[in-house]
Amino acid sequence: MTTRGEHRATWVVFDYGEVISSRTTALPRLASTMGVALGEFEPHYWAFRDRYDRGCSDLEYWSAIGAELGVPVDESTSDTLTRIDIEGWSTLEPSTVELITALAIADKALALLSNAPVSFARHAEKQDWAKNFRVLLFSGDVGVAKPDPEIFKLLLERLDVPADECVFFDDRESNVEGARAAGLQAFQWRGRPAAF
């Protein structure tokens, strides 16, 4: 496969959130579960997300948010919030899934590189769409996240190919820039028609 005039790629690597899945719609439910207004909750949800994506536990993540909001979070509440959060990130983009399925049927080597907590990783790897990927790499499992150079190094070690033989799609420009700095052919995801 040749993409946007570049030379032939051995692997196609996809991000998950806002590429394979839609943006989460769970924030109002999460805020309600914590007993606070969405406007109070949302800034803290994102502020601590990088730490969560880099491997901190569910309880640590939700407790950190709770501490900022003055809301105690126990194990049971953490479990509930985690379940809602996973559900929120589980609405798939049909056109992307169709593309991935078609590429897999055509025997294209596909990999997933996602900034995601460990709990979401365990959920995702059991889903039907994940069966299309030969390699699944989640930041929470390795303690580093995009756009850090280390996670692209780990990806390339697992794929066992030169960086320039990988085409990478991500919705965030900072992650695209990080991938390009690591030598990958990287493009900001703007939907299937823009990619293929």
PDB file of C-alpha atoms in Angstrom:
ATOM      1  CA  MET A   1       0.000   0.000   0.000  1.00  0.00           C
ATOM      2  CA  THR A   2       1.235   3.469  -0.811  1.00  0.00           C
ATOM      3  CA  THR A   3      -0.107   6.359   1.230  1.00  0.00           C
ATOM      4  CA  ARG A   4      -0.034   9.996   0.129  1.00  0.00           C
ATOM      5  CA  GLY A   5       2.785   9.469  -2.282  1.00  0.00           C
ATOM      6  CA  GLU A   6       5.141   7.919   0.259  1.00  0.00           C
ATOM      7  CA  HIS A   7       7.002   4.689  -0.437  1.00  0.00           C
ATOM      8  CA  ARG A   8       5.496   1.332   0.337  1.00  0.00           C
ATOM      9  CA  ALA A   9       4.786   0.759   4.047  1.00  0.00           C
ATOM     10  CA  THR A  10       5.175  -2.559   5.841  1.00  0.00           C
ATOM     11  CA  TRP A  11       2.926  -1.627   8.783  1.00  0.00           C
ATOM     12  CA  VAL A  12      -0.066   0.664   9.286  1.00  0.00           C
ATOM     13  CA  VAL A  13      -0.367   1.903  12.871  1.00  0.00           C
ATOM     14  CA  PHE A  14      -3.553   3.401  14.286  1.00  0.00           C
ATOM     15  CA  ASP A  15      -4.323   5.406  17.400  1.00  0.00           C
ATOM     16  CA  TYR A  16      -7.536   4.444  19.220  1.00  0.00           C
ATOM     17  CA  GLY A  17      -9.343   7.413  20.793  1.00  0.00           C
ATOM     18  CA  GLU A  18     -11.041   9.692  18.249  1.00  0.00           C
ATOM     19  CA  VAL A  19      -9.708   7.501  15.419  1.00  0.00           C
ATOM     20  CA  ILE A  20     -11.219   4.059  15.982  1.00  0.00           C
ATOM     21  CA  SER A  21     -13.581   5.364  18.654  1.00  0.00           C
ATOM     22  CA  SER A  22     -15.631   8.523  18.987  1.00  0.00           C
ATOM     23  CA  ARG A  23     -14.779  11.065  21.653  1.00  0.00           C
ATOM     24  CA  THR A  24     -16.177   9.968  25.003  1.00  0.00           C
ATOM     25  CA  THR A  25     -19.675  11.078  25.960  1.00  0.00           C
ATOM     26  CA  ALA A  26     -19.343   9.713  29.507  1.00  0.00           C
ATOM     27  CA  LEU A  27     -18.202  12.873  31.269  1.00  0.00           C
ATOM     28  CA  PRO A  28     -21.683  13.982  32.417  1.00  0.00           C
ATOM     29  CA  ARG A  29     -22.319  10.531  33.937  1.00  0.00           C
ATOM     30  CA  LEU A  30     -18.920  10.536  35.597  1.00  0.00           C
ATOM     31  CA  ALA A  31     -19.506  13.979  37.074  1.00  0.00           C
ATOM     32  CA  SER A  32     -22.938  12.931  38.297  1.00  0.00           C
ATOM     33  CA  THR A  33     -21.488   9.789  39.909  1.00  0.00           C
ATOM     34  CA  MET A  34     -19.061  11.988  41.816  1.00  0.00           C
ATOM     35  CA  GLY A  35     -21.879  14.358  42.754  1.00  0.00           C
ATOM     36  CA  VAL A  36     -20.411  17.436  41.083  1.00  0.00           C
ATOM     37  CA  ALA A  37     -21.210  19.631  38.102  1.00  0.00           C
ATOM     38  CA  LEU A  38     -19.691  18.763  34.742  1.00  0.00           C
ATOM     39  CA  GLY A  39     -17.882  22.106  34.635  1.00  0.00           C
ATOM     40  CA  GLU A  40     -16.160  21.302  37.921  1.00  0.00           C
ATOM     41  CA  PHE A  41     -15.310  17.740  36.953  1.00  0.00           C
ATOM     42  CA  GLU A  42     -14.061  17.972  33.382  1.00  0.00           C
ATOM     43  CA  PRO A  43     -10.838  19.995  33.890  1.00  0.00           C
ATOM     44  CA  HIS A  44      -9.615  17.478  36.471  1.00  0.00           C
ATOM     45  CA  TYR A  45     -10.581  14.509  34.292  1.00  0.00           C
ATOM     46  CA  TRP A  46      -8.171  15.727  31.624  1.00  0.00           C
ATOM     47  CA  ALA A  47      -5.532  17.148  33.986  1.00  0.00           C
ATOM     48  CA  PHE A  48      -4.803  13.744  35.517  1.00  0.00           C
ATOM     49  CA  ARG A  49      -5.327  11.726  32.341  1.00  0.00           C
ATOM     50  CA  ASP A  50      -1.690  11.636  31.283  1.00  0.00           C
ATOM     51  CA  ARG A  51      -0.745  10.070  34.615  1.00  0.00           C
ATOM     52  CA  TYR A  52      -3.527   7.505  34.161  1.00  0.00           C
ATOM     53  CA  ASP A  53      -2.403   6.731  30.620  1.00  0.00           C
ATOM     54  CA  ARG A  54       1.124   6.146  31.943  1.00  0.00           C
ATOM     55  CA  GLY A  55       0.059   3.367  34.277  1.00  0.00           C
ATOM     56  CA  CYS A  56      -1.312   4.717  37.543  1.00  0.00           C
ATOM     57  CA  SER A  57      -4.127   2.586  38.941  1.00  0.00           C
ATOM     58  CA  ASP A  58      -7.829   3.282  38.538  1.00  0.00           C
ATOM     59  CA  LEU A  59      -8.136   4.104  42.233  1.00  0.00           C
ATOM     60  CA  GLU A  60      -5.164   6.482  42.114  1.00  0.00           C
ATOM     61  CA  TYR A  61      -6.654   8.321  39.134  1.00  0.00           C
ATOM     62  CA  TRP A  62     -10.165   8.734  40.476  1.00  0.00           C
ATOM     63  CA  SER A  63      -8.881   9.531  43.979  1.00  0.00           C
ATOM     64  CA  ALA A  64      -6.700  12.312  42.562  1.00  0.00           C
ATOM     65  CA  ILE A  65      -9.747  13.808  40.848  1.00  0.00           C
ATOM     66  CA  GLY A  66     -11.797  13.328  44.003  1.00  0.00           C
ATOM     67  CA  ALA A  67      -9.161  15.097  46.097  1.00  0.00           C
ATOM     68  CA  GLU A  68      -9.385  18.153  43.860  1.00  0.00           C
ATOM     69  CA  LEU A  69     -13.176  18.130  44.126  1.00  0.00           C
ATOM     70  CA  GLY A  70     -13.368  17.324  47.838  1.00  0.00           C
ATOM     71  CA  VAL A  71     -15.060  13.991  47.088  1.00  0.00           C
ATOM     72  CA  PRO A  72     -13.723  10.801  48.730  1.00  0.00           C
ATOM     73  CA  VAL A  73     -13.365   7.876  46.352  1.00  0.00           C
ATOM     74  CA  ASP A  74     -13.327   4.287  47.623  1.00  0.00           C
ATOM     75  CA  GLU A  75     -12.649   1.096  45.682  1.00  0.00           C
ATOM     76  CA  SER A  76     -16.318   0.552  44.837  1.00  0.00           C
ATOM     77  CA  THR A  77     -16.747   4.090  43.514  1.00  0.00           C
ATOM     78  CA  SER A  78     -13.514   3.757  41.548  1.00  0.00           C
ATOM     79  CA  ASP A  79     -14.783   0.553  39.951  1.00  0.00           C
ATOM     80  CA  THR A  80     -18.046   2.257  38.963  1.00  0.00           C
ATOM     81  CA  LEU A  81     -16.255   5.272  37.497  1.00  0.00           C
ATOM     82  CA  THR A  82     -13.856   3.019  35.586  1.00  0.00           C
ATOM     83  CA  ARG A  83     -16.725   1.032  34.078  1.00  0.00           C
ATOM     84  CA  ILE A  84     -18.507   4.216  32.960  1.00  0.00           C
ATOM     85  CA  ASP A  85     -15.270   5.616  31.559  1.00  0.00           C
ATOM     86  CA  ILE A  86     -14.544   2.459  29.538  1.00  0.00           C
ATOM     87  CA  GLU A  87     -18.085   2.487  28.158  1.00  0.00           C
ATOM     88  CA  GLY A  88     -17.639   6.132  27.177  1.00  0.00           C
ATOM     89  CA  TRP A  89     -14.607   5.319  25.053  1.00  0.00           C
ATOM     90  CA  SER A  90     -16.183   2.241  23.461  1.00  0.00           C
ATOM     91  CA  THR A  91     -18.384   3.834  20.789  1.00  0.00           C
ATOM     92  CA  LEU A  92     -16.709   2.937  17.513  1.00  0.00           C
ATOM     93  CA  GLU A  93     -16.433   4.949  14.307  1.00  0.00           C
ATOM     94  CA  PRO A  94     -17.993   2.563  11.736  1.00  0.00           C
ATOM     95  CA  SER A  95     -16.028   3.845   8.743  1.00  0.00           C
ATOM     96  CA  THR A  96     -12.714   3.384  10.553  1.00  0.00           C
ATOM     97  CA  VAL A  97     -13.611  -0.125  11.668  1.00  0.00           C
ATOM     98  CA  GLU A  98     -14.625  -0.973   8.096  1.00  0.00           C
ATOM     99  CA  LEU A  99     -11.274   0.307   6.846  1.00  0.00           C
ATOM    100  CA  ILE A 100      -9.320  -1.665   9.440  1.00  0.00           C
ATOM    101  CA  THR A 101     -11.284  -4.818   8.669  1.00  0.00           C
ATOM    102  CA  ALA A 102     -10.662  -4.398   4.941  1.00  0.00           C
ATOM    103  CA  LEU A 103      -6.941  -3.869   5.487  1.00  0.00           C
ATOM    104  CA  ALA A 104      -6.751  -6.949   7.710  1.00  0.00           C
ATOM    105  CA  ILE A 105      -8.609  -9.064   5.130  1.00  0.00           C
ATOM    106  CA  ALA A 106      -6.083  -7.850   2.559  1.00  0.00           C
ATOM    107  CA  ASP A 107      -3.374  -9.200   4.901  1.00  0.00           C
ATOM    108  CA  LYS A 108      -1.988  -5.762   5.773  1.00  0.00           C
ATOM    109  CA  ALA A 109       0.084  -5.736   8.940  1.00  0.00           C
ATOM    110  CA  LEU A 110      -1.790  -3.558  11.441  1.00  0.00           C
ATOM    111  CA  ALA A 111      -0.707  -2.270  14.837  1.00  0.00           C
ATOM    112  CA  LEU A 112      -2.424  -0.194  17.503  1.00  0.00           C
ATOM    113  CA  LEU A 113      -0.552   2.419  19.531  1.00  0.00           C
ATOM    114  CA  SER A 114      -2.841   3.957  22.133  1.00  0.00           C
ATOM    115  CA  ASN A 115      -2.443   6.195  25.148  1.00  0.00           C
ATOM    116  CA  ALA A 116      -4.782   4.286  27.436  1.00  0.00           C
ATOM    117  CA  PRO A 117      -4.928   3.097  31.041  1.00  0.00           C
ATOM    118  CA  VAL A 118      -4.354  -0.544  31.905  1.00  0.00           C
ATOM    119  CA  SER A 119      -8.037  -1.199  32.669  1.00  0.00           C
ATOM    120  CA  PHE A 120      -9.078   0.035  29.237  1.00  0.00           C
ATOM    121  CA  ALA A 121      -6.304  -1.980  27.590  1.00  0.00           C
ATOM    122  CA  ARG A 122      -7.610  -5.209  29.131  1.00  0.00           C
ATOM    123  CA  HIS A 123     -11.108  -4.366  27.884  1.00  0.00           C
ATOM    124  CA  ALA A 124      -9.990  -3.345  24.396  1.00  0.00           C
ATOM    125  CA  GLU A 125      -7.914  -6.416  23.646  1.00  0.00           C
ATOM    126  CA  LYS A 126     -11.021  -8.603  24.063  1.00  0.00           C
ATOM    127  CA  GLN A 127     -13.089  -6.657  21.509  1.00  0.00           C
ATOM    128  CA  ASP A 128     -13.805  -7.925  17.999  1.00  0.00           C
ATOM    129  CA  TRP A 129     -12.105  -4.987  16.298  1.00  0.00           C
ATOM    130  CA  ALA A 130      -8.852  -5.738  18.140  1.00  0.00           C
ATOM    131  CA  LYS A 131      -8.546  -9.101  16.379  1.00  0.00           C
ATOM    132  CA  ASN A 132      -7.559  -7.229  13.213  1.00  0.00           C
ATOM    133  CA  PHE A 133      -4.315  -6.052  14.833  1.00  0.00           C
ATOM    134  CA  ARG A 134      -1.134  -8.101  14.972  1.00  0.00           C
ATOM    135  CA  VAL A 135       0.340  -5.853  17.676  1.00  0.00           C
ATOM    136  CA  LEU A 136      -1.471  -3.921  20.418  1.00  0.00           C
ATOM    137  CA  LEU A 137       0.636  -1.462  22.427  1.00  0.00           C
ATOM    138  CA  PHE A 138      -1.011   0.476  25.252  1.00  0.00           C
ATOM    139  CA  SER A 139       0.827   3.210  27.144  1.00  0.00           C
ATOM    140  CA  GLY A 140      -0.474   2.104  30.536  1.00  0.00           C
ATOM    141  CA  ASP A 141       1.228  -1.261  30.135  1.00  0.00           C
ATOM    142  CA  VAL A 142       4.681   0.206  29.455  1.00  0.00           C
ATOM    143  CA  GLY A 143       4.676   3.366  31.587  1.00  0.00           C
ATOM    144  CA  VAL A 144       5.369   5.772  28.734  1.00  0.00           C
ATOM    145  CA  ALA A 145       2.990   7.592  26.412  1.00  0.00           C
ATOM    146  CA  LYS A 146       2.833   9.464  23.144  1.00  0.00           C
ATOM    147  CA  PRO A 147       4.437  11.739  22.129  1.00  0.00           C
ATOM    148  CA  ASP A 148       7.478  10.528  24.127  1.00  0.00           C
ATOM    149  CA  PRO A 149      10.242   9.120  21.886  1.00  0.00           C
ATOM    150  CA  GLU A 150      10.466   6.007  24.093  1.00  0.00           C
ATOM    151  CA  ILE A 151       7.030   4.709  23.145  1.00  0.00           C
ATOM    152  CA  PHE A 152       7.804   4.918  19.439  1.00  0.00           C
ATOM    153  CA  LYS A 153      11.077   3.094  20.104  1.00  0.00           C
ATOM    154  CA  LEU A 154       9.127   0.347  21.893  1.00  0.00           C
ATOM    155  CA  LEU A 155       6.672   0.163  19.000  1.00  0.00           C
ATOM    156  CA  LEU A 156       9.427  -0.240  16.419  1.00  0.00           C
ATOM    157  CA  GLU A 157      11.128  -2.915  18.527  1.00  0.00           C
ATOM    158  CA  ARG A 158       7.881  -4.890  18.600  1.00  0.00           C
ATOM    159  CA  LEU A 159       7.268  -4.455  14.882  1.00  0.00           C
ATOM    160  CA  ASP A 160      10.914  -5.194  14.060  1.00  0.00           C
ATOM    161  CA  VAL A 161      11.019  -2.871  11.056  1.00  0.00           C
ATOM    162  CA  PRO A 162      12.686   0.462  10.240  1.00  0.00           C
ATOM    163  CA  ALA A 163      10.655   3.501  11.267  1.00  0.00           C
ATOM    164  CA  ASP A 164      10.132   4.674   7.701  1.00  0.00           C
ATOM    165  CA  GLU A 165       8.260   1.473   6.878  1.00  0.00           C
ATOM    166  CA  CYS A 166       5.447   2.447   9.264  1.00  0.00           C
ATOM    167  CA  VAL A 167       2.504   4.697   8.447  1.00  0.00           C
ATOM    168  CA  PHE A 168       0.971   6.132  11.616  1.00  0.00           C
ATOM    169  CA  PHE A 169      -2.387   7.872  12.111  1.00  0.00           C
ATOM    170  CA  ASP A 170      -3.323   9.876  15.210  1.00  0.00           C
ATOM    171  CA  ASP A 171      -5.867  12.610  15.866  1.00  0.00           C
ATOM    172  CA  ARG A 172      -3.421  14.745  17.892  1.00  0.00           C
ATOM    173  CA  GLU A 173      -0.858  16.833  16.071  1.00  0.00           C
ATOM    174  CA  SER A 174       1.621  16.532  18.971  1.00  0.00           C
ATOM    175  CA  ASN A 175       1.581  12.747  18.611  1.00  0.00           C
ATOM    176  CA  VAL A 176       2.000  13.007  14.856  1.00  0.00           C
ATOM    177  CA  GLU A 177       5.000  15.280  15.367  1.00  0.00           C
ATOM    178  CA  GLY A 178       6.461  12.832  17.881  1.00  0.00           C
ATOM    179  CA  ALA A 179       6.057   9.975  15.425  1.00  0.00           C
ATOM    180  CA  ARG A 180       7.678  11.964  12.641  1.00  0.00           C
ATOM    181  CA  ALA A 181      10.594  12.822  14.928  1.00  0.00           C
ATOM    182  CA  ALA A 182      11.005   9.065  15.464  1.00  0.00           C
ATOM    183  CA  GLY A 183      11.130   8.551  11.693  1.00  0.00           C
ATOM    184  CA  LEU A 184       7.624   7.199  11.023  1.00  0.00           C
ATOM    185  CA  GLN A 185       5.457   8.365   8.142  1.00  0.00           C
ATOM    186  CA  ALA A 186       2.832  10.069  10.298  1.00  0.00           C
ATOM    187  CA  PHE A 187      -0.402  11.881   9.496  1.00  0.00           C
ATOM    188  CA  GLN A 188      -3.093  13.581  11.511  1.00  0.00           C
ATOM    189  CA  TRP A 189      -6.316  11.566  11.299  1.00  0.00           C
ATOM    190  CA  ARG A 190      -9.142  13.421   9.599  1.00  0.00           C
ATOM    191  CA  GLY A 191     -11.341  10.436   8.807  1.00  0.00           C
ATOM    192  CA  ARG A 192     -11.190   7.611   6.327  1.00  0.00           C
ATOM    193  CA  PRO A 193     -11.651   9.603   3.096  1.00  0.00           C
ATOM    194  CA  ALA A 194      -8.661  11.761   3.966  1.00  0.00           C
ATOM    195  CA  ALA A 195      -6.467   8.745   4.688  1.00  0.00           C
ATOM    196  CA  PHE A 196      -7.260   6.312   1.870  1.00  0.00           C
TER     197      PHE A 196
END
